Amino acid sequence: MKTNKLLYGAAYYDEYLPVDRIETDMEMMKKAGMNVIRIAESTWSTWEPQDGVFDFTHLHRMLSCAKKHGIQVIVGTPSYAVPTWLVRKYPDIITETHDGPGRYGHRQNMDIAHPMYLKHAERIIRRLMEEVLPYDHVIGFQLDNETKSYDTCSAYAQKKFVDYVRTLFHDDLTLLNEAWGLDYWSNRINAWEDFPDVRGTINASLGAEYHKFQRKLVSEFLAWQCAIVQEYARPDQFITQNFDYDWRGYSFGLQPEVDQWEAAKPLTVAGCDIYHPSAQDLTGKEIAFGGAIARSLKKDNYLVLETEAQGCHGWLSYPGQLRLQAFSHLANGANCVEYWHWHSIHNAIESYWKGVLSHNLKENATYRETCRIGSDFAEYGTHLVNLKKHCPTAILLDNVSLDALQWFPIKDGPAYNDVFRWVFDALYEMNVECDILSAEDDIDLFSQYKLLITPALYSVSDRLTNALKDYVRAGGVLLSTFKTAVADRMLKIYHDDLPHGLTEVFGMTYDQFTDAVRVGLRANPKTAGNTAHASHTIDMTESVNSVSEQDAYPCIHNWMELLLPDDAETLALYDHPHWGDCAAITGNRFGQGYAAYLGCYTDADVLKKLLNLLCEKAEIAREEAAYPLIVKRGINDLQKEIIYYFNYSEEPQETIYHGADARVLLVGHETADSDGAAASANTDSNETPTVLVKDGDRISLSCWDFLILEEV
């Protein structure tokens, strides 16, 4: 979705404040250049203090004051935290999960399959929409908040699941038992009324299908809310959702509880919440992968509806980093940056998840930096809004494969999102920008990319393997990692050669695997340095230690598949006294393309060497710079290329610019070179000083600095 300007602001909660200061807050926001707030998503019990009793005083105060100060508003539906009176009337609205019954107090612990929850949620949404109708500065609506199924295992949800399964298997229990292998341990279901409570299952097919069904509940719930909101929304108002990510104390990977591609279908625009470490731990990786997923949901620009201002303990940004982070979001295709939240809360569990303002509600260093960002967005927004990305590489993600590695984990090894981040982070550090594709929804898009990567794609359909085969045959370059093409979409392991349906493509198979204990890699002696017999091998001299050395640190961890090449080249062998004849990495020409298989979990430097080889084969142009100097590119509304340079480190960084003549649009630190890029100064026709950067010029960035160029 295109926007006519960059949106910049924060979540705002008049109802949480200890004093009446709404005028002061709006004046401070306006001074900071903020032009949007998000309200209302958190306070059902404020809007409806008792059953059928409504009080929208705070809502109208916020809407009226925002209008007075020229600030636009995104209104959130308040369905993600239920009021006490609703739980008193219907105690089972607090859902049962795999861990047992819940208790009131926490948010997002209700049963989204409960008919009375849905009835009352619809009523408050409709009343809220009616109250909002007169305000023309409301630009859009956010459905719920970071919605999930909350692991509902209620009687309502399980009944819906049985109905879903009956439809899935055409009411045929024979098909069900065969597909899920329920003869094992006498788990066979011989009558629908005997269908067991899903919480006790030891069958991965049944358990993973229930998890898939829970994701389906989320998609249906958001589509249901979207239909209600659409009844009231104007054509110019958008509808979004603030999708979040796997959480490991910060945003980490693909959200396991939501099929975000499916859930995003009814939305106007994708939204997301991205949180990440800052200060000495700021890398930009979470901003990049979160943005890549959000951008890929609708194949369009997206909204960052929540990110940190001061954030939780240890996330306080160094001076200048907040600005670096804001432009990092734009460089990935965001059209909106909103902080959670404006003011630090004075009570309850998130008291120390600090907002723009601290608890004294006065101007501080964070606020002053937001003023700088707001000024930049206003001045340069027309050049930076609606940035279009054209990435040569894509990573294929899959919730079913994520489920599989939860059911069948690698001992002490990487989970699915670790494998995803292992690949994504390596590309990021190499400055190879990538899109994210869904294994369910995006099969027809493979041909748009020169390089396609499938990290731990455990579960595949024949349609998907045929699409991968066609992609390589037509000239694409494919990299698949260990645990690819093992089982069908019900997680039943294929009984043919692995990787299923792709042995011809990879020119190899395997039938054994084991833990990697003190295992390294070595070059294939038959092809090393012999280009007559191999198109490439991987130079292991700097990155791999031999396990025969007493103090060697092996570069293979946790998992190794013993690959058996047929037509494939052996790009690397295991360095091990007993597995040393087995291939670890293979590559194979197939049709017009090339397919590599990585059978082990390696150090990042080994992975980067393999990726570099594949980028060469795919003819992907590489940046000269590498992490911590990150380069992002895109095309703006003026059809000019925008190039961002970010230094995510404490040390100054330099690189050489390659490309068409460009002008310096914006420099990060005041202490940057006077010309911003060690390039020659020129003058445009209006005598306005313009710094031009030409091919071969040096780019210099100080610590935690950035530079934005625009093609002339």
XYZ file of N, CA, C and O in Angstrom, residues 242-350:
436
model
N -0.779 -6.037 13.524
C 0.625 -5.941 13.932
C 1.179 -7.334 14.226
O 1.292 -7.766 15.361
N 1.552 -8.031 13.150
C 2.143 -9.352 13.293
C 3.471 -9.264 14.046
O 4.252 -8.332 13.843
N 3.718 -10.245 14.893
C 5.008 -10.303 15.562
C 5.745 -11.563 15.145
O 5.338 -12.263 14.217
N 6.828 -11.872 15.836
C 7.744 -12.919 15.402
C 8.040 -13.873 16.558
O 7.665 -13.639 17.705
N 8.698 -14.963 16.240
C 9.176 -15.855 17.292
C 9.951 -15.013 18.298
O 10.717 -14.112 17.926
N 9.760 -15.305 19.585
C 10.282 -14.428 20.639
C 11.322 -15.165 21.475
O 11.049 -16.221 22.049
N 12.529 -14.615 21.518
C 13.579 -15.150 22.389
C 14.178 -14.011 23.202
O 15.388 -13.794 23.221
N 13.280 -13.262 23.835
C 13.681 -12.045 24.520
C 13.713 -10.859 23.586
O 13.873 -9.713 24.010
N 13.551 -11.085 22.298
C 13.440 -10.082 21.234
C 12.947 -10.817 20.002
O 12.857 -12.050 19.981
N 12.628 -10.087 18.946
C 12.126 -10.704 17.720
C 13.227 -11.597 17.134
O 14.360 -11.151 16.955
N 12.857 -12.863 16.804
C 13.912 -13.779 16.386
C 13.667 -14.452 15.040
O 14.590 -14.591 14.243
N 12.463 -14.916 14.758
C 12.271 -15.667 13.519
C 10.812 -15.772 13.153
O 9.958 -15.039 13.672
N 10.504 -16.700 12.252
C 9.140 -16.919 11.788
C 8.225 -17.217 12.967
O 8.548 -18.041 13.821
N 7.074 -16.548 13.022
C 6.106 -16.768 14.089
C 5.511 -18.168 13.957
O 4.846 -18.482 12.970
N 5.722 -19.038 14.960
C 5.227 -20.414 14.834
C 3.722 -20.552 15.003
O 3.162 -21.563 14.591
N 3.058 -19.546 15.575
C 1.646 -19.689 15.919
C 0.692 -19.059 14.913
O -0.524 -19.101 15.115
N 1.221 -18.476 13.844
C 0.374 -17.812 12.851
C 0.914 -18.114 11.458
O 2.124 -18.027 11.232
N 0.025 -18.468 10.538
C 0.384 -18.485 9.118
C 0.165 -17.063 8.624
O -0.927 -16.677 8.220
N 1.213 -16.262 8.686
C 1.049 -14.830 8.439
C 0.656 -14.535 6.998
O -0.063 -13.564 6.739
N 1.093 -15.351 6.062
C 0.704 -15.129 4.664
C -0.813 -15.303 4.504
O -1.467 -14.501 3.845
N -1.363 -16.342 5.107
C -2.802 -16.571 5.028
C -3.559 -15.513 5.816
O -4.572 -14.973 5.350
N -3.089 -15.202 7.011
C -3.779 -14.223 7.868
C -3.765 -12.834 7.260
O -4.668 -12.028 7.527
N -2.767 -12.529 6.432
C -2.660 -11.188 5.850
C -3.555 -10.982 4.638
O -3.734 -9.837 4.187
N -4.128 -12.050 4.101
C -4.870 -11.924 2.840
C -6.005 -10.902 2.884
O -6.183 -10.134 1.927
N -6.824 -10.826 3.945
C -7.909 -9.837 3.921
C -7.465 -8.415 4.240
O -8.267 -7.482 4.114
N -6.224 -8.224 4.656
C -5.753 -6.914 5.091
C -5.446 -6.011 3.903
O -5.110 -6.472 2.811
N -5.506 -4.713 4.142
C -5.081 -3.737 3.143
C -3.566 -3.659 3.070
O -2.979 -3.533 2.000
N -2.937 -3.691 4.237
C -1.495 -3.521 4.333
C -0.997 -4.356 5.506
O -1.682 -4.498 6.520
N 0.189 -4.928 5.354
C 0.783 -5.701 6.443
C 1.410 -4.761 7.458
O 1.994 -3.729 7.105
N 1.291 -5.127 8.717
C 1.957 -4.408 9.793
C 2.756 -5.374 10.633
O 2.536 -6.586 10.603
N 3.709 -4.860 11.408
C 4.537 -5.739 12.218
C 5.046 -5.012 13.447
O 5.046 -3.781 13.513
N 5.478 -5.803 14.426
C 6.138 -5.317 15.631
C 7.539 -5.905 15.647
O 7.702 -7.131 15.633
N 8.554 -5.044 15.675
C 9.942 -5.501 15.639
C 10.677 -4.941 16.852
O 10.781 -3.725 17.026
N 11.192 -5.844 17.687
C 11.992 -5.461 18.848
C 13.347 -6.151 18.766
O 13.439 -7.307 18.328
N 14.379 -5.465 19.227
C 15.734 -5.979 19.034
C 16.670 -5.402 20.082
O 16.407 -4.346 20.662
N 17.786 -6.061 20.333
C 18.812 -5.470 21.200
C 19.368 -4.188 20.590
O 19.346 -4.005 19.366
N 19.843 -3.309 21.446
C 20.441 -2.045 20.992
C 21.789 -1.853 21.661
O 22.403 -2.808 22.120
N 22.241 -0.600 21.703
C 23.543 -0.259 22.267
C 24.623 -1.113 21.587
O 24.643 -1.212 20.362
N 25.481 -1.755 22.359
C 26.586 -2.533 21.780
C 26.111 -3.753 21.020
O 26.858 -4.332 20.223
N 24.842 -4.166 21.218
C 24.319 -5.372 20.571
C 23.481 -5.080 19.328
O 22.900 -6.007 18.746
N 23.406 -3.840 18.910
C 22.625 -3.499 17.717
C 23.340 -3.996 16.469
O 24.493 -3.672 16.226
N 22.617 -4.805 15.671
C 23.177 -5.324 14.416
C 22.340 -4.965 13.194
O 22.835 -5.049 12.071
N 21.082 -4.625 13.401
C 20.173 -4.402 12.280
C 19.557 -5.671 11.727
O 18.694 -5.612 10.849
N 19.969 -6.849 12.221
C 19.499 -8.115 11.648
C 18.014 -8.328 11.888
O 17.289 -8.795 10.998
N 17.546 -8.025 13.098
C 16.126 -8.213 13.399
C 15.267 -7.253 12.589
O 14.177 -7.610 12.123
N 15.732 -6.025 12.425
C 15.013 -5.057 11.590
C 14.920 -5.580 10.160
O 13.876 -5.472 9.508
N 15.997 -6.194 9.687
C 16.045 -6.667 8.301
C 15.179 -7.902 8.089
O 14.386 -7.957 7.136
N 15.294 -8.919 8.950
C 14.500 -10.128 8.699
C 13.027 -9.859 8.960
O 12.158 -10.354 8.224
N 12.708 -9.074 10.018
C 11.308 -8.746 10.275
C 10.699 -7.953 9.141
O 9.565 -8.200 8.724
N 11.475 -7.014 8.616
C 10.993 -6.240 7.481
C 10.830 -7.081 6.236
O 9.879 -6.902 5.470
N 11.751 -8.022 6.010
C 11.655 -8.887 4.827
C 10.397 -9.743 4.882
O 9.721 -9.941 3.865
N 10.073 -10.276 6.061
C 8.840 -11.062 6.181
C 7.627 -10.173 5.981
O 6.714 -10.497 5.207
N 7.576 -9.025 6.679
C 6.420 -8.131 6.562
C 6.236 -7.656 5.127
O 5.110 -7.593 4.616
N 7.331 -7.324 4.455
C 7.269 -6.867 3.063
C 6.750 -7.955 2.139
O 6.084 -7.690 1.128
N 7.044 -9.206 2.502
C 6.681 -10.324 1.634
C 5.237 -10.774 1.804
O 4.706 -11.467 0.937
N 4.583 -10.391 2.914
C 3.222 -10.871 3.157
C 2.248 -10.367 2.100
O 1.367 -11.103 1.647
N 2.374 -9.098 1.714
C 1.498 -8.506 0.697
C 2.287 -8.109 -0.555
O 1.730 -7.455 -1.437
N 3.575 -8.477 -0.584
C 4.450 -8.103 -1.705
C 4.420 -6.594 -1.913
O 4.303 -6.083 -3.028
N 4.552 -5.859 -0.775
C 4.352 -4.417 -0.815
C 5.009 -3.803 0.420
O 5.517 -4.507 1.295
N 4.958 -2.480 0.478
C 5.437 -1.780 1.661
C 4.593 -2.147 2.874
O 3.474 -2.646 2.744
N 5.111 -1.896 4.048
C 4.472 -2.340 5.282
C 4.594 -1.250 6.347
O 5.284 -0.232 6.160
N 3.936 -1.471 7.478
C 3.930 -0.529 8.590
C 4.615 -1.165 9.794
O 4.271 -2.283 10.180
N 5.563 -0.474 10.390
C 6.113 -0.892 11.681
C 5.239 -0.236 12.746
O 5.366 0.951 13.033
N 4.330 -1.017 13.312
C 3.341 -0.485 14.243
C 3.846 -0.461 15.678
O 3.290 0.258 16.515
N 4.877 -1.243 15.954
C 5.541 -1.173 17.250
C 7.025 -1.432 17.064
O 7.417 -2.390 16.400
N 7.835 -0.571 17.649
C 9.250 -0.838 17.846
C 9.669 -0.068 19.078
O 8.900 0.726 19.619
N 10.882 -0.293 19.530
C 11.265 0.276 20.813
C 11.701 1.731 20.702
O 12.293 2.146 19.700
N 11.397 2.487 21.747
C 11.973 3.814 21.929
C 13.134 3.648 22.915
O 14.285 3.490 22.519
N 12.815 3.625 24.222
C 13.825 3.220 25.200
C 13.780 1.702 25.409
O 14.802 1.062 25.586
N 12.570 1.145 25.404
C 12.417 -0.303 25.460
C 12.706 -0.883 26.831
O 12.720 -0.181 27.841
N 12.935 -2.197 26.853
C 13.154 -2.868 28.132
C 14.613 -2.712 28.563
O 15.440 -2.136 27.860
N 14.910 -3.236 29.746
C 16.224 -3.035 30.353
C 17.338 -3.488 29.408
O 17.301 -4.578 28.856
N 18.322 -2.616 29.226
C 19.466 -2.938 28.385
C 19.315 -2.545 26.931
O 20.245 -2.724 26.147
N 18.137 -2.010 26.574
C 17.912 -1.640 25.177
C 18.072 -0.146 24.914
O 17.803 0.315 23.806
N 18.466 0.623 25.894
C 18.605 2.060 25.685
C 19.645 2.319 24.606
O 20.803 1.898 24.717
N 19.225 3.007 23.558
C 20.098 3.228 22.407
C 21.195 4.227 22.726
O 20.989 5.199 23.456
N 22.369 3.981 22.155
C 23.407 5.005 22.191
C 22.909 6.247 21.453
O 22.039 6.145 20.569
N 23.455 7.428 21.778
C 23.073 8.626 21.019
C 23.262 8.402 19.517
O 24.309 7.948 19.066
N 22.236 8.691 18.765
C 22.260 8.525 17.311
C 21.720 7.191 16.828
O 21.346 7.063 15.654
N 21.662 6.187 17.700
C 21.198 4.871 17.251
C 19.711 4.848 16.938
O 19.278 4.118 16.032
N 18.895 5.599 17.674
C 17.461 5.596 17.402
C 17.204 6.076 15.978
O 16.339 5.549 15.274
N 17.952 7.053 15.568
C 17.827 7.576 14.202
C 18.324 6.539 13.190
O 17.705 6.319 12.145
N 19.436 5.898 13.501
C 19.948 4.816 12.654
C 18.891 3.728 12.494
O 18.658 3.218 11.390
N 18.220 3.367 13.602
C 17.201 2.334 13.560
C 16.002 2.770 12.721
O 15.451 1.966 11.951
N 15.570 3.999 12.859
C 14.403 4.475 12.113
C 14.644 4.373 10.612
O 13.783 3.899 9.858
N 15.821 4.806 10.166
C 16.107 4.731 8.731
C 16.373 3.299 8.285
O 16.160 2.963 7.117
N 16.797 2.437 9.201
C 16.948 1.024 8.865
C 15.602 0.419 8.490
O 15.511 -0.406 7.575
N 14.537 0.795 9.216
C 13.198 0.311 8.861
C 12.811 0.782 7.453
O 12.296 -0.003 6.645
N 13.063 2.046 7.156
C 12.701 2.568 5.828
C 13.474 1.848 4.734
O 12.935 1.582 3.654
N 14.734 1.523 5.003
C 15.578 0.882 3.992
C 15.076 -0.505 3.622
O 15.401 -1.025 2.549
N 14.271 -1.116 4.499
C 13.707 -2.438 4.210
C 12.315 -2.357 3.600
O 11.723 -3.394 3.301
N 11.781 -1.142 3.434
C 10.489 -0.978 2.776
C 9.361 -0.518 3.678
O 8.205 -0.494 3.249
N 9.658 -0.135 4.923
C 8.612 0.356 5.820
C 8.180 1.760 5.415
O 9.000 2.579 4.998
N 6.885 2.033 5.559
C 6.351 3.380 5.353
C 5.919 4.028 6.662
O 5.384 5.134 6.649
N 6.133 3.321 7.778
C 5.669 3.820 9.068
C 6.616 3.322 10.151
O 7.037 2.159 10.122
N 6.941 4.185 11.088
C 7.688 3.806 12.285
C 6.929 4.360 13.480
O 6.799 5.576 13.629
N 6.409 3.441 14.311
C 5.689 3.845 15.522
C 6.332 3.179 16.732
O 6.624 1.979 16.696
N 6.504 3.966 17.771
C 7.098 3.432 18.993
C 6.014 2.907 19.924
O 4.922 3.462 20.026
N 6.371 1.797 20.577
C 5.578 1.380 21.721
C 6.424 1.699 22.949
O 7.392 1.010 23.240
N 6.064 2.796 23.531
C 4.884 3.641 23.385
C 5.312 5.057 23.687
O 6.497 5.320 23.846
N 4.382 5.993 23.768
C 4.740 7.393 23.976
C 5.289 7.649 25.374
O 6.351 8.231 25.548
N 4.558 7.214 26.374
C 4.947 7.512 27.761
C 5.189 6.219 28.524
O 4.522 5.206 28.307
N 6.163 6.231 29.414
C 6.405 5.071 30.260
C 5.261 4.921 31.259
O 4.775 5.903 31.825
N 4.833 3.682 31.468
C 3.665 3.390 32.296
C 4.091 3.298 33.758
O 5.172 2.799 34.081
N 3.232 3.780 34.646
C 3.589 3.932 36.055
C 3.158 2.761 36.932
O 3.321 2.808 38.163
N 2.584 1.739 36.347
C 2.157 0.583 37.127
C 2.023 -0.620 36.198
O 2.090 -0.484 34.987
N 1.852 -1.803 36.800
C 1.588 -3.057 36.096
C 2.860 -3.632 35.481
O 3.968 -3.109 35.642
N 2.691 -4.709 34.726
C 3.812 -5.559 34.356
C 4.796 -4.886 33.405
O 5.986 -5.201 33.394
N 4.338 -3.927 32.588
C 5.229 -3.301 31.610
C 5.695 -1.915 32.064
O 6.041 -1.073 31.239
